[in-house]
PDB file of C-alpha atoms in Angstrom:
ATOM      1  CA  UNK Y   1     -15.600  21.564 -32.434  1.00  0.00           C
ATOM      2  CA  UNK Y   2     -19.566  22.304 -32.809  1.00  0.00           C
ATOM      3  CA  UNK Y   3     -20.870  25.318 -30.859  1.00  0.00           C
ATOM      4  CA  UNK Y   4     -22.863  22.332 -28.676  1.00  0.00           C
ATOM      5  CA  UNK Y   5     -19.898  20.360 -28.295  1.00  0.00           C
ATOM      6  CA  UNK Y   6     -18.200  23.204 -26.909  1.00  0.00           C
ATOM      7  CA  UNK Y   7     -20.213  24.219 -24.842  1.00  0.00           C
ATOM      8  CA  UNK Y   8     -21.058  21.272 -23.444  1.00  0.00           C
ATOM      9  CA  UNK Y   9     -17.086  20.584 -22.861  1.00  0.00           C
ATOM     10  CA  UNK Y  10     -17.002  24.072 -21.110  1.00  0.00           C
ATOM     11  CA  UNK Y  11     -19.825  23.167 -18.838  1.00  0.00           C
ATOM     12  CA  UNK Y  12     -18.148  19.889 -17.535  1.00  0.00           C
ATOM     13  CA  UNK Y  13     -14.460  22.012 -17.220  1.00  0.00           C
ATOM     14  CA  UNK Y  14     -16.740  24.376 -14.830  1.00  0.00           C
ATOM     15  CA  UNK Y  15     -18.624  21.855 -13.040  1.00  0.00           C
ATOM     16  CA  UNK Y  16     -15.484  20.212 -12.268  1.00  0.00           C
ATOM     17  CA  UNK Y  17     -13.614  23.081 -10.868  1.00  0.00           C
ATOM     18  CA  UNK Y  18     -16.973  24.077  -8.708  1.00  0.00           C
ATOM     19  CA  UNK Y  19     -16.496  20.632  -7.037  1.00  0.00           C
ATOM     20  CA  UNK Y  20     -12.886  21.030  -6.294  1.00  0.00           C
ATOM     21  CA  UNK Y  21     -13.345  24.429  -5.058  1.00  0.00           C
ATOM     22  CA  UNK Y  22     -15.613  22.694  -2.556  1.00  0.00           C
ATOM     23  CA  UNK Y  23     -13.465  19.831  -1.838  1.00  0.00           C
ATOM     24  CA  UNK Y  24     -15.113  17.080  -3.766  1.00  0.00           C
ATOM     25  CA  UNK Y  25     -12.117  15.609  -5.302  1.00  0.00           C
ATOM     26  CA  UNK Y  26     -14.263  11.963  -6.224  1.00  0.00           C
ATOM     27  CA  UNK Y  27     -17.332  14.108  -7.339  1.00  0.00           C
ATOM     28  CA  UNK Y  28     -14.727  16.070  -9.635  1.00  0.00           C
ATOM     29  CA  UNK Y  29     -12.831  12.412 -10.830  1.00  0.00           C
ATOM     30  CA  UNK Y  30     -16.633  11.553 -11.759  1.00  0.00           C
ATOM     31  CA  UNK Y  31     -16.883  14.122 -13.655  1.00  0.00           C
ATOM     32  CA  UNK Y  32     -13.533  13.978 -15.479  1.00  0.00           C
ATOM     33  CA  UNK Y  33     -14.232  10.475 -16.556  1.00  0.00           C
ATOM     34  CA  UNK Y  34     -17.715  11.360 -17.710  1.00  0.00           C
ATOM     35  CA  UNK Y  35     -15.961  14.133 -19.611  1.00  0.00           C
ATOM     36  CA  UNK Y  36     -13.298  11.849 -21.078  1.00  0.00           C
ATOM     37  CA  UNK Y  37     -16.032   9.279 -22.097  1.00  0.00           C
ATOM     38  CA  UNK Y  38     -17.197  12.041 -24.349  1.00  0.00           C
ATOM     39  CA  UNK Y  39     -14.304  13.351 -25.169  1.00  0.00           C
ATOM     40  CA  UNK Y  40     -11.384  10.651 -25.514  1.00  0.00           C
ATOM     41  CA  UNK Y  41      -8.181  11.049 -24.879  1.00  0.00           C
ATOM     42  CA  UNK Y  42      -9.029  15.114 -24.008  1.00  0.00           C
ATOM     43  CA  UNK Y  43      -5.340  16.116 -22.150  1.00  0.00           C
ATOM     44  CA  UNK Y  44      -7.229  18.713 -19.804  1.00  0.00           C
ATOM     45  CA  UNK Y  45      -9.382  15.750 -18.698  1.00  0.00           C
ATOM     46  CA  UNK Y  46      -6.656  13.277 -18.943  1.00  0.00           C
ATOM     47  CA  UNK Y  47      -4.230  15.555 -16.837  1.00  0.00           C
ATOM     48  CA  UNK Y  48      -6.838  16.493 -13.885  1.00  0.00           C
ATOM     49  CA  UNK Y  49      -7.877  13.130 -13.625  1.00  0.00           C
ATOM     50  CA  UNK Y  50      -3.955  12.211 -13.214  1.00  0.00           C
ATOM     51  CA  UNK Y  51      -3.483  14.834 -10.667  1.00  0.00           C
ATOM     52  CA  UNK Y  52      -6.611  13.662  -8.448  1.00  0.00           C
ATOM     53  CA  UNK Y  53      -5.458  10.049  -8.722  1.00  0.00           C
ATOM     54  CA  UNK Y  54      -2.107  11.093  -7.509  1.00  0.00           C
ATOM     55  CA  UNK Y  55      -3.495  13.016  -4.842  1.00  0.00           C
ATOM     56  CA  UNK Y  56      -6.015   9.766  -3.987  1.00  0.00           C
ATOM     57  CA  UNK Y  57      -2.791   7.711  -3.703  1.00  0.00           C
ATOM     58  CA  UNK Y  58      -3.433   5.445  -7.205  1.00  0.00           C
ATOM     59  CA  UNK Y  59      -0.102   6.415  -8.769  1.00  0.00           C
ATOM     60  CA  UNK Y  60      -0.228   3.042 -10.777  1.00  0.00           C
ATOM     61  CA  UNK Y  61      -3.264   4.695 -12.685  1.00  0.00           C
ATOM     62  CA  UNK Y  62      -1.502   8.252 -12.895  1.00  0.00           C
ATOM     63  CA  UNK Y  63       1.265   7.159 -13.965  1.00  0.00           C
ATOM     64  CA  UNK Y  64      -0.429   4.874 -17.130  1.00  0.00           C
ATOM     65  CA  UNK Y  65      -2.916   7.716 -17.646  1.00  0.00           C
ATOM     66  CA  UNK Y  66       0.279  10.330 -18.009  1.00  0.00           C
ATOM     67  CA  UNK Y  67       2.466   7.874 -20.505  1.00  0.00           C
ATOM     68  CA  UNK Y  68      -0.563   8.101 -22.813  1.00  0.00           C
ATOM     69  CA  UNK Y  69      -0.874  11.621 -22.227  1.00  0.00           C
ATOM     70  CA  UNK Y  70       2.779  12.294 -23.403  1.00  0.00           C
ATOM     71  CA  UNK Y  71       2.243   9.677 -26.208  1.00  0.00           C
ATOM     72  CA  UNK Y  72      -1.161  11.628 -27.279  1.00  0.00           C
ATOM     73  CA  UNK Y  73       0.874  14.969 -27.062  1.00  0.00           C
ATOM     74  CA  UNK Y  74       4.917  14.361 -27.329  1.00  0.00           C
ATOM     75  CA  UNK Y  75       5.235  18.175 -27.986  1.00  0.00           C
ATOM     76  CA  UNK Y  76       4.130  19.387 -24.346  1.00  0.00           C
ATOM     77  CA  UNK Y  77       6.762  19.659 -21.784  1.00  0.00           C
ATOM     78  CA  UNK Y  78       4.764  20.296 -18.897  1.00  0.00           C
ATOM     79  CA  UNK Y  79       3.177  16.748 -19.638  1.00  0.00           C
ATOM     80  CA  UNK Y  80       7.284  15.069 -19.700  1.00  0.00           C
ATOM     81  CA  UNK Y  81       7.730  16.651 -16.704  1.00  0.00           C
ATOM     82  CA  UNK Y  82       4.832  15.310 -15.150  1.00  0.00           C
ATOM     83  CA  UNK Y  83       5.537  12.028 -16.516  1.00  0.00           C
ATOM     84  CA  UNK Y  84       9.131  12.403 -15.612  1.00  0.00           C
ATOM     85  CA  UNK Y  85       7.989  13.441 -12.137  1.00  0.00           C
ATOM     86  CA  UNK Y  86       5.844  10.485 -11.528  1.00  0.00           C
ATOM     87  CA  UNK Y  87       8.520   8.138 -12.846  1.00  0.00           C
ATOM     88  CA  UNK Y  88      11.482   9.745 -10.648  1.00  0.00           C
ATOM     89  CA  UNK Y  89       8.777   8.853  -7.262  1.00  0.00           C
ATOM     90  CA  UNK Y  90       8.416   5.070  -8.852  1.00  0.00           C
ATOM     91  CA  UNK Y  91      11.970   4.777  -9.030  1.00  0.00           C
ATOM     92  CA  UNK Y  92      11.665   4.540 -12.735  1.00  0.00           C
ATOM     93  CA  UNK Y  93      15.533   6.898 -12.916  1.00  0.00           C
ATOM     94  CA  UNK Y  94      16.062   5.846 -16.662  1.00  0.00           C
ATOM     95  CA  UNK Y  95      12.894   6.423 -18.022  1.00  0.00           C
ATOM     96  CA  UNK Y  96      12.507   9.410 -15.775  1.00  0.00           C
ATOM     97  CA  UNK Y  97      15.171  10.738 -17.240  1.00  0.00           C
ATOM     98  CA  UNK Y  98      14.452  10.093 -20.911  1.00  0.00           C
ATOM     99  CA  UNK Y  99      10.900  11.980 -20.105  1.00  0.00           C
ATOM    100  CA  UNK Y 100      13.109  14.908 -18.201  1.00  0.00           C
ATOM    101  CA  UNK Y 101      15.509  14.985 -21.153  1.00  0.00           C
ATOM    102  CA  UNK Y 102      12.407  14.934 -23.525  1.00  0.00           C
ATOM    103  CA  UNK Y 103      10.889  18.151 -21.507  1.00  0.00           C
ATOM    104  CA  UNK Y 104      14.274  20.321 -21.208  1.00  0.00           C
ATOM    105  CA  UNK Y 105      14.503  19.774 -25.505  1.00  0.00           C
ATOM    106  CA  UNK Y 106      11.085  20.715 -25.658  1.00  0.00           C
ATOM    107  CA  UNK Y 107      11.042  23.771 -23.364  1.00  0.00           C
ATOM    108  CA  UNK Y 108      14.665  24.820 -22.397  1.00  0.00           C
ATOM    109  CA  UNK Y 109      13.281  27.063 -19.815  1.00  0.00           C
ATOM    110  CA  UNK Y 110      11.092  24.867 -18.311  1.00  0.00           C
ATOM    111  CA  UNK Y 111      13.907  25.088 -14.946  1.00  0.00           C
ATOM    112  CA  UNK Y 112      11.393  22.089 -12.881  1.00  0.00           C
ATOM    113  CA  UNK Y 113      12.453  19.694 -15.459  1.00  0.00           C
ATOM    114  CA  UNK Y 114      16.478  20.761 -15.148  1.00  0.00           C
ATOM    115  CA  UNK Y 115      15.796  20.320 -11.491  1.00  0.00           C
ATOM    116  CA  UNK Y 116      14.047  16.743 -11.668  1.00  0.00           C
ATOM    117  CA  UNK Y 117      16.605  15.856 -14.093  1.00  0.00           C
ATOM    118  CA  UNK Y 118      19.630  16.900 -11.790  1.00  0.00           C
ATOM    119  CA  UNK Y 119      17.492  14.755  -9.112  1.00  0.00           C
ATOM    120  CA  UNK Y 120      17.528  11.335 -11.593  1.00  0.00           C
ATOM    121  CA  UNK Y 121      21.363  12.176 -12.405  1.00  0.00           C
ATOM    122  CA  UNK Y 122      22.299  12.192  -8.978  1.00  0.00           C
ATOM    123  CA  UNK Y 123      20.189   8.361  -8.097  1.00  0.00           C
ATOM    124  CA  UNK Y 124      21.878   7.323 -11.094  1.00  0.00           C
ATOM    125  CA  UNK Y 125      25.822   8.704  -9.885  1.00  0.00           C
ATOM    126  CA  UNK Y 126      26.226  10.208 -12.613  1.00  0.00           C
ATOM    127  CA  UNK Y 127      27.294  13.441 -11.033  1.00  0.00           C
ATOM    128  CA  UNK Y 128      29.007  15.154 -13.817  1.00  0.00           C
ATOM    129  CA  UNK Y 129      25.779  15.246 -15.504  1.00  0.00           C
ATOM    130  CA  UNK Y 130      23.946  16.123 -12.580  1.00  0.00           C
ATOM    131  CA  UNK Y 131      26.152  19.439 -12.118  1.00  0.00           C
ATOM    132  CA  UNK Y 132      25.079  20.354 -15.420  1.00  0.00           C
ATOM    133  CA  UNK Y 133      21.569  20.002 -15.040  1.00  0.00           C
ATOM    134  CA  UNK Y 134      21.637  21.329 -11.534  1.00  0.00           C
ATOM    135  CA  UNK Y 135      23.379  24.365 -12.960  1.00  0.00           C
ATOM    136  CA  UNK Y 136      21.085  25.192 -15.522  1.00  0.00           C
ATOM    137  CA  UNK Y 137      18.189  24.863 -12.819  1.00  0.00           C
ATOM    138  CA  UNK Y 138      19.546  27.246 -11.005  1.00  0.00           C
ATOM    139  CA  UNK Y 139      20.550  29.785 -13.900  1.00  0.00           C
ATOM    140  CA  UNK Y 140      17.261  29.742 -14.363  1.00  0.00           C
ATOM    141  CA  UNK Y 141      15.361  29.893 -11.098  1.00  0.00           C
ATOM    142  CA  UNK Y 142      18.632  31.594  -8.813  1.00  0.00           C
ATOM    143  CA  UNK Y 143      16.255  32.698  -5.960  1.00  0.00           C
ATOM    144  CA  UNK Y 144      14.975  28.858  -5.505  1.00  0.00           C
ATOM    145  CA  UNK Y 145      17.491  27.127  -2.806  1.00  0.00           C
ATOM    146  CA  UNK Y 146      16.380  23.495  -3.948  1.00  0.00           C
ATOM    147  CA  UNK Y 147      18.254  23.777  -6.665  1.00  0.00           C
ATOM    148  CA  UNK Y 148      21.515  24.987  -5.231  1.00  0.00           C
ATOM    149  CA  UNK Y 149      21.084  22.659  -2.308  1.00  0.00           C
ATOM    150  CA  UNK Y 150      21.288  19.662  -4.677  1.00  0.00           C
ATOM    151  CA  UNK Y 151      24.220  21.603  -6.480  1.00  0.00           C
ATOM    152  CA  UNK Y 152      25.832  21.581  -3.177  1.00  0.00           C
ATOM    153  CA  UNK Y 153      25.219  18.007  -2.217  1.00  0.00           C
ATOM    154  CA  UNK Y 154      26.591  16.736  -5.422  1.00  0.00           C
ATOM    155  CA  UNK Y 155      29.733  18.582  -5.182  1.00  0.00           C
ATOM    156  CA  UNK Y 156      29.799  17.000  -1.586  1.00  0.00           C
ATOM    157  CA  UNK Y 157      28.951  13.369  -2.873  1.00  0.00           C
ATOM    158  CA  UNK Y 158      31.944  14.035  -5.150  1.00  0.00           C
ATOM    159  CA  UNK Y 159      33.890  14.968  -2.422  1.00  0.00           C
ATOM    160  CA  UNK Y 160      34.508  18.231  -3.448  1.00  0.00           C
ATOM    161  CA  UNK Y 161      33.850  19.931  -0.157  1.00  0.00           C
ATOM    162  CA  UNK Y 162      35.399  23.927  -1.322  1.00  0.00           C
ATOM    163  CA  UNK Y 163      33.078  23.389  -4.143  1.00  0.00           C
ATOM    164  CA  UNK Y 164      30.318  22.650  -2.142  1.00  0.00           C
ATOM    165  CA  UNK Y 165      31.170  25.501   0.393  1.00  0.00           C
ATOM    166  CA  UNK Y 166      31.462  28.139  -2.445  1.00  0.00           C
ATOM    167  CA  UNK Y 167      27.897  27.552  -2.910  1.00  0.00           C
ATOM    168  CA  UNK Y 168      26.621  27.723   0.228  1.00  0.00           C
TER     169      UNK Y 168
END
């Protein structure tokens, strides 16, 4: 990218962040979109702008801006998750899932994904899977009790109620 170009990207990054320091979350979407008309398909602008549209209450809009963030850049797993995420709250569980799956194979570690996955497993009874997923969650994040909550309430749901207390 030209030295102009950059800067000029940098400038509307900064101006955007000054106006949601401030609270000016439509000022900020104005500028995202401004950015994105000069920058197409830019996955800082796309994701922001996803994020304030959440946060405005158009999840519609989100949630098409996020699929063609994921389909612009398959190898991020913070954008599957986010996709995933948005999905799981649409009550989207299959495709949630594939996007959750698609996150853990990208980053393994990433334990928000294990946990949203465990989440889709358990609307979708299949709680076998959702042990799994809810165990790797909490191998990786052990001080979190969201994880091990849902661990517990799956072993319940499956009325394993000594599993269930060994956790708690």
């Amino acid at each position: 990218m030209p030295v102009i170009q950059r800067i000029r990207y940098l400038a509307f990054k900064w101006e955007a962040l000054a106006l949601l320091v401030f609270g000016r979350k439509a000022a900020a979407a104005a500028v995202f979109d401004r950015m994105l008309a000069e920058f197409p398909r830019d996955a800082y602008a796309m994701a922001s702008k996803a994020h304030l549209l959440v946060q405005s209450g158009d999840r519609g809009q989100a949630l098409q801006l996020l699929q063609a963030l994921v389909q612009d850049e398959p190898g991020s797993a913070h954008h599957w998750f986010n996709y995933g995420f948005m999905l799981e709250e649409a009550g989207e569980y299959p495709q949630a899932e594939a996007a959750f799956r698609r996150a853990t194979e990208i980053s393994p570690s990433l334990d928000r994904a294990w946990y949203g996955l465990g989440l889709v497993l358990i609307q979708l009874q299949r709680f076998d899977e959702a042990v799994a997923a809810l165990k790797q969650n909490t191998k990786l994040q052990p001080m979190s009790p969201y994880g091990w909550y849902q661990l517990a309430r799956v072993h319940v749901d499956r009325h394993e109620p000594d599993e269930a207390r060994k956790i708690i």
